[in-house]
Structure formats: C-alpha cells, structure tokens
mmCIF file of C-alpha atoms and ligand atoms in Angstrom:
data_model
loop_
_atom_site.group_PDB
_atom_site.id
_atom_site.type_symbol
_atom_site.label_atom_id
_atom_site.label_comp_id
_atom_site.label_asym_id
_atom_site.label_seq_id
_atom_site.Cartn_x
_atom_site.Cartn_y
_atom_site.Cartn_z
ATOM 1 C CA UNK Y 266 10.403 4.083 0.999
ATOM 2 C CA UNK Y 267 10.239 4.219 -2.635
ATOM 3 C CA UNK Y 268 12.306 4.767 -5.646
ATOM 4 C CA UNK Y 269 11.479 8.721 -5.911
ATOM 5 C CA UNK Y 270 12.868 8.733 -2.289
ATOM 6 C CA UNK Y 271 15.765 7.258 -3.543
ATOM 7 C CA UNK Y 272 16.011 10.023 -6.633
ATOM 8 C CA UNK Y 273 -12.699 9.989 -15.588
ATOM 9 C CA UNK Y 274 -12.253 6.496 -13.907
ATOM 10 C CA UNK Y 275 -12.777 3.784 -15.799
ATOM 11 C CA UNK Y 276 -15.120 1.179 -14.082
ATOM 12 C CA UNK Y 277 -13.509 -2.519 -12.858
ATOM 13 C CA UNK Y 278 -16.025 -4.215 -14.998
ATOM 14 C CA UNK Y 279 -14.146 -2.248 -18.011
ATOM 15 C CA UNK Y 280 -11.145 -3.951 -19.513
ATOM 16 C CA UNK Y 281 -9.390 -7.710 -18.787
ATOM 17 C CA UNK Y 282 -11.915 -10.138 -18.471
ATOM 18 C CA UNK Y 283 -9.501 -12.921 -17.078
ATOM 19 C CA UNK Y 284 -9.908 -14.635 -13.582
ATOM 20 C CA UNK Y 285 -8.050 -13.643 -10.836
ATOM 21 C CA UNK Y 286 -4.458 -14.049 -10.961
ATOM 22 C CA UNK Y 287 -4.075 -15.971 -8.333
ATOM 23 C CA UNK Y 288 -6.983 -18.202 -8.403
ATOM 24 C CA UNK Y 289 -5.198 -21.087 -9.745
ATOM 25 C CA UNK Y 290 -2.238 -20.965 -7.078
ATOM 26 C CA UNK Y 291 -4.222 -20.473 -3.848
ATOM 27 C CA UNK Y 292 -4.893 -23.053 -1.549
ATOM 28 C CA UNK Y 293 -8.446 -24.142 -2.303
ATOM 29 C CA UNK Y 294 -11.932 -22.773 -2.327
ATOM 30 C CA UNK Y 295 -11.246 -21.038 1.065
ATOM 31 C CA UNK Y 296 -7.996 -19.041 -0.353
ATOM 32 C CA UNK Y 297 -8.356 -14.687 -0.520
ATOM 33 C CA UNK Y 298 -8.135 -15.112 -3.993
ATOM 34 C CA UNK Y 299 -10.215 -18.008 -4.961
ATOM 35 C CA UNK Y 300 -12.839 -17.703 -2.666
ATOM 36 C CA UNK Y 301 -13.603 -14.585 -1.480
ATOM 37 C CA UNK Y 302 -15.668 -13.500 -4.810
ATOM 38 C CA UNK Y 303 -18.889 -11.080 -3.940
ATOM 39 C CA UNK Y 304 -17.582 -8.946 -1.262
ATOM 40 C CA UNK Y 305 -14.779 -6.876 0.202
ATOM 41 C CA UNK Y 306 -11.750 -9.040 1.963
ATOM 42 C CA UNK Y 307 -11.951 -8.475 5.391
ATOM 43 C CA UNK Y 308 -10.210 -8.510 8.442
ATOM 44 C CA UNK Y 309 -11.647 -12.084 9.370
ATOM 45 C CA UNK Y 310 -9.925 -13.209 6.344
ATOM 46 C CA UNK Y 311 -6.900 -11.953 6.583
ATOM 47 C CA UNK Y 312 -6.950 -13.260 10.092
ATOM 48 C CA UNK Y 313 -7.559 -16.674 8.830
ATOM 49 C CA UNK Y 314 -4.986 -16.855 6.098
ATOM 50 C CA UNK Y 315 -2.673 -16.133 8.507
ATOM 51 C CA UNK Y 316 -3.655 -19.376 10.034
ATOM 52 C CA UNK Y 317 -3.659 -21.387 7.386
ATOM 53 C CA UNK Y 318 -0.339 -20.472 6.168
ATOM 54 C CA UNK Y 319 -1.425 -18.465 2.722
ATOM 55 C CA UNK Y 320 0.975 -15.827 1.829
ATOM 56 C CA UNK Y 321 -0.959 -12.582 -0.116
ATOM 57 C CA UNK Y 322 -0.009 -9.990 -1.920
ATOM 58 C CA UNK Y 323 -0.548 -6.017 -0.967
ATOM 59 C CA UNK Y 324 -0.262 -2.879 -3.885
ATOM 60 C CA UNK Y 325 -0.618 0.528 -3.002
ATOM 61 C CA UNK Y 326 -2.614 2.543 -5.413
ATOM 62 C CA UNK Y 327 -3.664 6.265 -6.496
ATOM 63 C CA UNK Y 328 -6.036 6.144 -8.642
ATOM 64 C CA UNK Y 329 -10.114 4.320 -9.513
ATOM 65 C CA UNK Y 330 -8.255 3.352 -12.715
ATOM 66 C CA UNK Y 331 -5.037 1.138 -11.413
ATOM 67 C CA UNK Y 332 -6.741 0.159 -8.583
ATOM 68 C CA UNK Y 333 -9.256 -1.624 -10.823
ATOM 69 C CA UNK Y 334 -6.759 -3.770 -12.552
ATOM 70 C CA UNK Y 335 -5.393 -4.332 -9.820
ATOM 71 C CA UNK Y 336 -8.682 -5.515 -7.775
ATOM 72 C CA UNK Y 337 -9.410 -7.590 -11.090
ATOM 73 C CA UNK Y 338 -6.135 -9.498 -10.674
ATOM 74 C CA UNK Y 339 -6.844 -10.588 -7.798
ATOM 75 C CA UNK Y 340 -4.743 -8.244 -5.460
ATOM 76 C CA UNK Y 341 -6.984 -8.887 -1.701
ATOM 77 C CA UNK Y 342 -5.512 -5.844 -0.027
ATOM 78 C CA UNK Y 343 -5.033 -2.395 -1.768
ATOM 79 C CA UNK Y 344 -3.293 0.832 0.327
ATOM 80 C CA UNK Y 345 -3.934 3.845 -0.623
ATOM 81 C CA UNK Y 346 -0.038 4.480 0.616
ATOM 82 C CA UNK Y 347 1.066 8.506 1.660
ATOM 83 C CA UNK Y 348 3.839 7.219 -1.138
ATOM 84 C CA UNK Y 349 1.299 9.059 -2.997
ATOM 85 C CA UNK Y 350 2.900 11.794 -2.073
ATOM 86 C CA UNK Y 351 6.131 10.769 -3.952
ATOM 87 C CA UNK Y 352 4.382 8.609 -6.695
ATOM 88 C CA UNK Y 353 1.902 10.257 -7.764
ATOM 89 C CA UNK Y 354 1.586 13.950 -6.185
ATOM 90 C CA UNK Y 355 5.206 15.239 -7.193
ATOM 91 C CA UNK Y 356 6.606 15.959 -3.561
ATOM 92 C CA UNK Y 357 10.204 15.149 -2.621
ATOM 93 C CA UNK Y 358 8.779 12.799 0.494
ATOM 94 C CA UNK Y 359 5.653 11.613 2.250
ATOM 95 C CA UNK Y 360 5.811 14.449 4.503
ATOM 96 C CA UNK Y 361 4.073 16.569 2.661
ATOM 97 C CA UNK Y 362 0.611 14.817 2.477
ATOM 98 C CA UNK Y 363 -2.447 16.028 3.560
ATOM 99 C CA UNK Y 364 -5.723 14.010 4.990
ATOM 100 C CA UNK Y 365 -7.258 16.136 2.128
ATOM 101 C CA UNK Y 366 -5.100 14.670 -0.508
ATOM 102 C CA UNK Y 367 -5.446 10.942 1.160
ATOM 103 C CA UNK Y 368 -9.209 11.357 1.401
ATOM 104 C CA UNK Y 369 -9.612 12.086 -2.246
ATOM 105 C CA UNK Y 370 -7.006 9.896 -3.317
ATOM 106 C CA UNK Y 371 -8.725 6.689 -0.532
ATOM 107 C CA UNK Y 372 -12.543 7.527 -2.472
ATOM 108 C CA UNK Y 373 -11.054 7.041 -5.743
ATOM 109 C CA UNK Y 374 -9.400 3.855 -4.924
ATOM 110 C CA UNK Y 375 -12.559 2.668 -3.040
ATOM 111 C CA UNK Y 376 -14.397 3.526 -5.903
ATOM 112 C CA UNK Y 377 -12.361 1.794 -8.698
ATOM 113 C CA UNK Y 378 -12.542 -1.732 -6.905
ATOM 114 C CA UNK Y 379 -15.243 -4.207 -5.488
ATOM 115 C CA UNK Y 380 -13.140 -7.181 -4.018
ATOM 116 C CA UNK Y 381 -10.252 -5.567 -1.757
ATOM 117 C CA UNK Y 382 -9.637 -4.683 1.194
ATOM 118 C CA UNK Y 383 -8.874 -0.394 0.925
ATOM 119 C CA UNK Y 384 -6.257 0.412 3.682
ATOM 120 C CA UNK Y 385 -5.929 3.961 3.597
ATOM 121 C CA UNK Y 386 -3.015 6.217 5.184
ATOM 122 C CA UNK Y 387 -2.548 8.380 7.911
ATOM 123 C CA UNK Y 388 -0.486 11.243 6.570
ATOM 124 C CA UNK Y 389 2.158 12.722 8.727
ATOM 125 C CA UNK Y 390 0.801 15.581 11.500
ATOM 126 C CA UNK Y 391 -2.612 13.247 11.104
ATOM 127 C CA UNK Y 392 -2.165 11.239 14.104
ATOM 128 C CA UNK Y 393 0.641 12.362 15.924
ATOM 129 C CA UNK Y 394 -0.641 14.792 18.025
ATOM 130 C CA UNK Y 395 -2.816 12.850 20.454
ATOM 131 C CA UNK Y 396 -4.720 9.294 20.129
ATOM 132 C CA UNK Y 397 -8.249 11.264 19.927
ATOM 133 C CA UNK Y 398 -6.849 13.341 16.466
ATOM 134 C CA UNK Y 399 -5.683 10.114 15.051
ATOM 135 C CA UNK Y 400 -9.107 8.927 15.824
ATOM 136 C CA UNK Y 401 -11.119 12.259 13.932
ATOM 137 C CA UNK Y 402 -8.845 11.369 11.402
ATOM 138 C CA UNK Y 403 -9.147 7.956 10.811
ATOM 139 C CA UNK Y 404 -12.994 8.660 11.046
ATOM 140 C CA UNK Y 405 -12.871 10.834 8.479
ATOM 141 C CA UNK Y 406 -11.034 8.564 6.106
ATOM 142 C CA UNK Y 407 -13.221 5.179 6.746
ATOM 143 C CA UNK Y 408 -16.713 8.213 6.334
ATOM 144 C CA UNK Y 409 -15.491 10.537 3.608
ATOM 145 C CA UNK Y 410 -13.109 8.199 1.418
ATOM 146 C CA UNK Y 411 -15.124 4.748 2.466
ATOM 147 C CA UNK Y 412 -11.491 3.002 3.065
ATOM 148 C CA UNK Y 413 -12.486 -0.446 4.901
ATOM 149 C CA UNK Y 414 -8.966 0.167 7.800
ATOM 150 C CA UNK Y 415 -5.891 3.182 7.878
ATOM 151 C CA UNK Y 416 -2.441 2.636 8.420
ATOM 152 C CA UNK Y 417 -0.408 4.212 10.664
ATOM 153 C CA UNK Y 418 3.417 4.468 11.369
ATOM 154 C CA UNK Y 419 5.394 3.934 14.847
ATOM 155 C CA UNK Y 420 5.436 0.973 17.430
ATOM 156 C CA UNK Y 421 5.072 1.398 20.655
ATOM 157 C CA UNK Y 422 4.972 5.296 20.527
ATOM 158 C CA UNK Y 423 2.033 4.704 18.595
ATOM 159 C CA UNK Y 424 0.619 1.957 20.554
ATOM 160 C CA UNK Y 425 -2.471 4.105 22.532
ATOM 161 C CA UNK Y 426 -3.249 5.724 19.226
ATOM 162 C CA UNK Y 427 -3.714 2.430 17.374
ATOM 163 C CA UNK Y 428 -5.659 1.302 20.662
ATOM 164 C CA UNK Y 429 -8.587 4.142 20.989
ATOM 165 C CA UNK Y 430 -8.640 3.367 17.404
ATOM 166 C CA UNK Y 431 -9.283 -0.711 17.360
ATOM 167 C CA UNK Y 432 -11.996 0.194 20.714
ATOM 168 C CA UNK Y 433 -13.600 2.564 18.660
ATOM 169 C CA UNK Y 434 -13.956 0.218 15.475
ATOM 170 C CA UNK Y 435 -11.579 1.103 13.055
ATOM 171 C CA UNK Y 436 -8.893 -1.530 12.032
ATOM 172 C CA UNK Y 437 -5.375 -0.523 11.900
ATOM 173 C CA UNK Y 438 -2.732 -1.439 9.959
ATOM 174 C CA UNK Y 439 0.565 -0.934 11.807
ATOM 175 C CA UNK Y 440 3.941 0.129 10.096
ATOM 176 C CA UNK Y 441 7.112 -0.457 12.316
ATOM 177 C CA UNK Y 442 10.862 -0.785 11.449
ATOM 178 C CA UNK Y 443 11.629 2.063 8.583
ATOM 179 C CA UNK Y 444 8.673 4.466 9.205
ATOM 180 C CA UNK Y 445 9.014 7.245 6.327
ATOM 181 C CA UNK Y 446 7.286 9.648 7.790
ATOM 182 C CA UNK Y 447 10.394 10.503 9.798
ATOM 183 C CA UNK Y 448 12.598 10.636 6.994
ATOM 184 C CA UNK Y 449 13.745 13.703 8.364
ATOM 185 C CA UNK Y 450 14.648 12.552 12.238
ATOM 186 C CA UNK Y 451 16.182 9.602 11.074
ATOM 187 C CA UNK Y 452 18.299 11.225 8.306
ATOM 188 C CA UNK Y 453 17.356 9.384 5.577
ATOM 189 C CA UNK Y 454 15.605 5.909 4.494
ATOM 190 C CA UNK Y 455 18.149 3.258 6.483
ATOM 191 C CA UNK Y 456 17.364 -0.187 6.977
ATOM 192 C CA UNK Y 457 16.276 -0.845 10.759
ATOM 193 C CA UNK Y 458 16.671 -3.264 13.552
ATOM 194 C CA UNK Y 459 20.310 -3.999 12.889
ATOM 195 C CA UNK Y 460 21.952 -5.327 16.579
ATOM 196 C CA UNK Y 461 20.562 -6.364 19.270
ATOM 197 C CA UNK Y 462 19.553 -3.438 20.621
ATOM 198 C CA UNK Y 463 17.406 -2.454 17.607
ATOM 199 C CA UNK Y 464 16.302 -5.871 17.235
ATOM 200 C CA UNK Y 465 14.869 -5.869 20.493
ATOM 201 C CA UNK Y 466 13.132 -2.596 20.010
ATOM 202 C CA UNK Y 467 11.904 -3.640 16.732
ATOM 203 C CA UNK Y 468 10.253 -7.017 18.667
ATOM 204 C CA UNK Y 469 9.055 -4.906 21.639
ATOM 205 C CA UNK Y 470 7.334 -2.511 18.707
ATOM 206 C CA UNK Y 471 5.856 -5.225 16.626
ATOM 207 C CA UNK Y 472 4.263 -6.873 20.231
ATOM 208 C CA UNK Y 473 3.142 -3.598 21.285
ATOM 209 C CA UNK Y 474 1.056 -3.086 18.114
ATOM 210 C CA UNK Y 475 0.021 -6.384 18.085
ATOM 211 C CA UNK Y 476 -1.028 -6.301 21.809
ATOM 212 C CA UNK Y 477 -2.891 -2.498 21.199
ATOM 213 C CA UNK Y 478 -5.147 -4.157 18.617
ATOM 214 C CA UNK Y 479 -3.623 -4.177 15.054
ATOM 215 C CA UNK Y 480 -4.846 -6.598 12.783
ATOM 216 C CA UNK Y 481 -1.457 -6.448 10.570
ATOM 217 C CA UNK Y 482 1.291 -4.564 10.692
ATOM 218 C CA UNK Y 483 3.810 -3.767 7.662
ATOM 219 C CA UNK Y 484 8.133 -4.357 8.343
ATOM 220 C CA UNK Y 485 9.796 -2.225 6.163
ATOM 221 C CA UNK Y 486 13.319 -2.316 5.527
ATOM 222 C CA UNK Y 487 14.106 -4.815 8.348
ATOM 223 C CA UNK Y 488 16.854 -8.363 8.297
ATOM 224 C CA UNK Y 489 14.681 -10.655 6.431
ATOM 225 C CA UNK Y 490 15.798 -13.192 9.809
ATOM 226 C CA UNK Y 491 14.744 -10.526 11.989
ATOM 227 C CA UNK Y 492 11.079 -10.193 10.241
ATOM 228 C CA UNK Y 493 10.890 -14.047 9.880
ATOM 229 C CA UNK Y 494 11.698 -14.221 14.131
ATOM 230 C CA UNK Y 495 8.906 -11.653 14.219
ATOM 231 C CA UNK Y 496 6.729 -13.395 11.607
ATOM 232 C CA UNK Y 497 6.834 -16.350 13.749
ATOM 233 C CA UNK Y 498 6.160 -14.495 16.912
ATOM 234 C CA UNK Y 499 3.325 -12.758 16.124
ATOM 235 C CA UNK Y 500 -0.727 -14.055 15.740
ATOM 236 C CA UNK Y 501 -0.988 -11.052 13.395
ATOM 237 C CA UNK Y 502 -0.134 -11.138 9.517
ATOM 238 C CA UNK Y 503 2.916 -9.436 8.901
ATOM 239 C CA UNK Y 504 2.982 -7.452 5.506
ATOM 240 C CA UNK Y 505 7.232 -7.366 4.759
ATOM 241 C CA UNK Y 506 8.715 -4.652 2.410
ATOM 242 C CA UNK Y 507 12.315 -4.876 2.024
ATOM 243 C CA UNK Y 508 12.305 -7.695 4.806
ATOM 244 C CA UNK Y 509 12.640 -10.851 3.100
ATOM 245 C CA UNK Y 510 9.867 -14.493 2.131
ATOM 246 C CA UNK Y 511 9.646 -14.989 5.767
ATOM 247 C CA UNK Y 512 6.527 -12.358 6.079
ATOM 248 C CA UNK Y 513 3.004 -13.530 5.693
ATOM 249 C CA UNK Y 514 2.540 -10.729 3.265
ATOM 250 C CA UNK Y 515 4.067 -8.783 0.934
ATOM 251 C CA UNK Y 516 3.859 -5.185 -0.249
ATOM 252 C CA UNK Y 517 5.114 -3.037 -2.693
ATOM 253 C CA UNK Y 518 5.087 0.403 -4.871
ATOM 254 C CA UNK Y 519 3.086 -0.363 -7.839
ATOM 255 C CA UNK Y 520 4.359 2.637 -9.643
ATOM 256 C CA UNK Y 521 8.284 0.703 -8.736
ATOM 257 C CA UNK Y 522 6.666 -2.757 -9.115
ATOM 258 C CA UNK Y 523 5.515 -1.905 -12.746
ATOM 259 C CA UNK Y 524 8.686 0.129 -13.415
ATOM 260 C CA UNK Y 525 6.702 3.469 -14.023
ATOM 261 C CA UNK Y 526 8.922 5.361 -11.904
ATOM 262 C CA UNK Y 527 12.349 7.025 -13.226
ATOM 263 C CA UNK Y 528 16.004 6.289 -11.770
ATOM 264 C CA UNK Y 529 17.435 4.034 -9.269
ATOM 265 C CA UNK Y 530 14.761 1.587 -7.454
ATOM 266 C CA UNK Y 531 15.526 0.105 -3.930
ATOM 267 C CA UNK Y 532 17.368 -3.423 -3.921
ATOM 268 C CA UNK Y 533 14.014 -4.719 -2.356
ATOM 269 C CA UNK Y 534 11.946 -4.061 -5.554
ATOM 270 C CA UNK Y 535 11.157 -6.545 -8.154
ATOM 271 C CA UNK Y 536 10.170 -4.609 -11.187
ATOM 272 C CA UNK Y 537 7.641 -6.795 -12.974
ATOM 273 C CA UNK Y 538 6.885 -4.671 -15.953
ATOM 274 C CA UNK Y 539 8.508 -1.509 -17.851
ATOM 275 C CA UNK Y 540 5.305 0.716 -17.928
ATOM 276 C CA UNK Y 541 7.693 4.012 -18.279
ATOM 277 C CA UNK Y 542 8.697 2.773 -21.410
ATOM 278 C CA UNK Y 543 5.721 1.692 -22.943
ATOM 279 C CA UNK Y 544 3.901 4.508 -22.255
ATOM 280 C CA UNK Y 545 6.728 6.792 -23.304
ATOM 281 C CA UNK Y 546 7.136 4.858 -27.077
ATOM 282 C CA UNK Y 547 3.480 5.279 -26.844
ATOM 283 C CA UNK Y 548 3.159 9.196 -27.087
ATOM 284 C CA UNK Y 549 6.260 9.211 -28.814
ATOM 285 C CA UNK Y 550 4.427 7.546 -31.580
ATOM 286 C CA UNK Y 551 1.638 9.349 -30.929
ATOM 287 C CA UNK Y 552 3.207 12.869 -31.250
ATOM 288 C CA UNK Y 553 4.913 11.523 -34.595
ATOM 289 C CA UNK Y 554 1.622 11.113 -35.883
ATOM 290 C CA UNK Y 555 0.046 13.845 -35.544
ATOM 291 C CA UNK Y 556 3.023 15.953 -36.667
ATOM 292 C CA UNK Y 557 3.298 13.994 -39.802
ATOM 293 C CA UNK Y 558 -1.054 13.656 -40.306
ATOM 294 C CA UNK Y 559 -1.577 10.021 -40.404
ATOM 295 C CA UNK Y 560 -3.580 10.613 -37.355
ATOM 296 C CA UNK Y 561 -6.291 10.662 -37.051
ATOM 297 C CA UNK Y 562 -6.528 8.580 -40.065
ATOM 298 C CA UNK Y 563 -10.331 8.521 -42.040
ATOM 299 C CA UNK Y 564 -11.279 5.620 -39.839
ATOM 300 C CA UNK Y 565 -10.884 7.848 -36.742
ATOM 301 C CA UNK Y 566 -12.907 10.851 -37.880
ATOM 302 C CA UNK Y 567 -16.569 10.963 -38.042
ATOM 303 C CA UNK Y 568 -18.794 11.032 -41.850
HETATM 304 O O1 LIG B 701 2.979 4.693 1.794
HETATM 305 C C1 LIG B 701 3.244 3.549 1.409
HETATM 306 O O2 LIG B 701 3.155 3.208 0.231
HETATM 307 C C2 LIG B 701 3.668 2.591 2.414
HETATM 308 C C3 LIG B 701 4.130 1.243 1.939
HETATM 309 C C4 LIG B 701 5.459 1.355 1.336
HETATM 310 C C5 LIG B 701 4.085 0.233 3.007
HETATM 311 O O3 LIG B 701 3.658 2.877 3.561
#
C-alpha cells in the first residue's frame, strides 16, 4: 500500500561521491553496508544479518537513475515494487501491472546499481494461475530484467508456488499480511491479523512461506506485536511495512519516503525529504526564466 492508494540513465559512478550511509552505524567490517563492497548482496548475507541481529533497510525503485542514489547510499536490498504501478506508471492500483512493464522497469533498476540486491515483482495474473506460470515468470524476470530474486504475494495459498520456485533456483521474497494485489477482494487496503483468528492465520502464513523456501518475507500492515511474535519465530528476515521496530527489516515507498508523492500518506510512512516541492519551485523557477529571458543567460549558450 502506498500513498496514491490512499488518494537516459545516469550511471552510479555519476553524482555523490560520499560513503555509504550506513557505513559508520553498522556493526563492523562484516555489516551489509560496511562490508559487502565489490559485489551484489546476496541471499547468504541477508541470511547472516539476520543472525547477527543487524537491522537493514529495503527501497523500492523505478528507475537506473534513483536506484543509483540509492545503491550509492548504501541501501543493500532494492525492489523493483508493482507500486510502480501507482508510483510511477499512473494506474489507480497495482493491479494493473504487467510482467512487461516489471521487466523493463527490473533491467533499469539492475542496471542503475552495482551493490544491491534487485528483488523484482510478480505482478498480479503473473503467478496466480499455477506454480509452473509463476515459475516462466519469475524466469523471465531473473533472464530478461537480470533481478538477483522476485517477490510474490500470499501465504500459504502461495506456498507450492514459492516452492517449485526456491527447487528450481530462484529466491523468493514472500509478502503476507496486507497483500495489495487483492485490493479488490479485500475491499480496500486494511490492516491485517487483528484477533486471534487472523493472528493465527497470519503465523500459519508466515511458517508456510518460510517452510516452502523463502529467504524473507515482507509484513505489511500487520500489529507491530504481532510482526515482532513472528519476527521472533521465524529463521527468515522479516522485511516490516506498517508493522512496527520489531522486524529485521524495513521497507518503504521511496516516492512516499522522499515525499514525492501528492496527498495523504499512510500513518506508517516517515517522509524523510519534500522532493515534490523542490522539484516543483524548481520548474517554477525555471518556467519564470525563460518567460522573462534570463535563461539561458550568455554563460549557457555556446560562442
Ligand atoms: O510493490 C511494493 O512496493 C511492495 C512493497 C510495499 C512491499 O510490495
């Protein structure tokens, strides 16, 4: 879920030249961050963060461009989210999406960063259908797009899917609780695993991904002591959105995250910049200049 719900690329070498962002905070040479510097995170490393207790950080992205400033910040996982569909493809919902759209959208990310780990995602009516068209699908993402794992939504429904898929090589990403992809069945974007009963369901989901292979799985929009019981539970990372500090992980939106998007965010987003605004006093200004010809000024043109 993200706030629309609610309402050439430019190379990574280009641009900041700081370290990492998170270089200084992580726990020692061995940290994602810190010491992971030549290659792509992997699974392995995820896998052992989990162990050793370090929390990371996960932003979608849609685009060579963002994704490189994100990569050069240190950000270890990138997913190439079906949010696309809402942030950055101008549909209502993630319904929409196509494995078309994903697979063009996956290569660009994959091709704007050097250090993270691309997740890419399996649009609705991708998957669904049988375990074997999830699997053509997924192939096609991790061939075509060059993504290094897919996500997928649903828990145990799911589970055989996200099992032909681990057997055959490809490393899934799991997303239980609030699955958007069935914005439409469930009638909207509610927050899930709220009694017992849907507590329970939500545990039996996040085991039965667990137990078909995943080597995370994302909680979105779930009690943040709920995810934290789960958390705890589970030998997997958990990635929370919406479900509290008690996750190993955390992901968000980056277009809500940097506060491009317009209107109402969810209550779960922490909007860490005002990009919208800059960028809208930006060709504001821009516009004013040209209409009144002080650009381009003589240091702009060519002799
Ligand atoms: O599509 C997406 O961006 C997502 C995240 C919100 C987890 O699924």
């Amino acid at each position: 879920m993200n706030a629309s719900q609610l309402s050439p690329a430019q190379t990574p070498d280009q641009g900041s030249t700081q370290a990492p962002a998170a270089a200084v905070t992580a726990s020692g040479g061995h940290s994602l961050y810190g010491g992971v510097t030549n290659r792509r995170v992997t699974v392995r490393d995820l896998a052992a963060a989990k162990q050793r207790g370090e929390r990371w950080a996960m932003l979608t992205a849609y685009d060579a461009l963002t994704a490189g400033v994100f990569d050069e910040a240190g950000i270890p996982v990138l997913l190439v989210g079906d949010s696309a569909g809402n942030c950055a493809l101008g549909y209502e919902s993630t319904v929409p999406v196509t494995m078309d759209e994903m697979t063009i959208l996956s290569a660009a990310v994959v091709r704007g960063t050097k250090r993270a780990m691309v997740v890419g995602d399996l649009p609705f009516g991708s998957y669904q259908e049988s375990p074997p068209q999830g699997l053509r699908n997924a192939a096609r993402l991790m061939k075509e797009a060059g993504v290094g794992a897919v996500k997928l939504e649903g828990g145990e429904r799911s589970a055989r899917t996200i099992e032909l898929l681990t057997e055959s090589g490809v490393p899934v990403m799991a997303h239980i609780g609030l699955t958007p992809q069935s914005v439409h069945a469930l009638g909207g974007y509610p927050v899930q695993g709220r009694g017992d009963e849907a507590a329970h369901r939500l545990q039996r989901d996040a085991k039965a991904v667990q137990d078909a292979g995943a080597f995370a799985v994302v909680l979105e929009a779930v009690p943040a002591e709920l995810a934290a019981h789960v958390t705890e539970t589970l030998a997997i990372p958990t990635v929370g959105i919406g479900a509290g500090v008690g996750c190993d992980a955390q992901v968000l939106v980056w277009t809500d995250m940097a506060g491009m998007t317009a209107g109402r965010v969810p209550k779960f987003v922490k909007q860490y910049a005002n990009l919208r605004a800059v960028l809208g006093d930006a060709a504001r200004e821009y516009a004013e200049e040209v209409r009144g010809a002080t650009f381009p000024a003589p240091e702009h043109a060519f002799k």
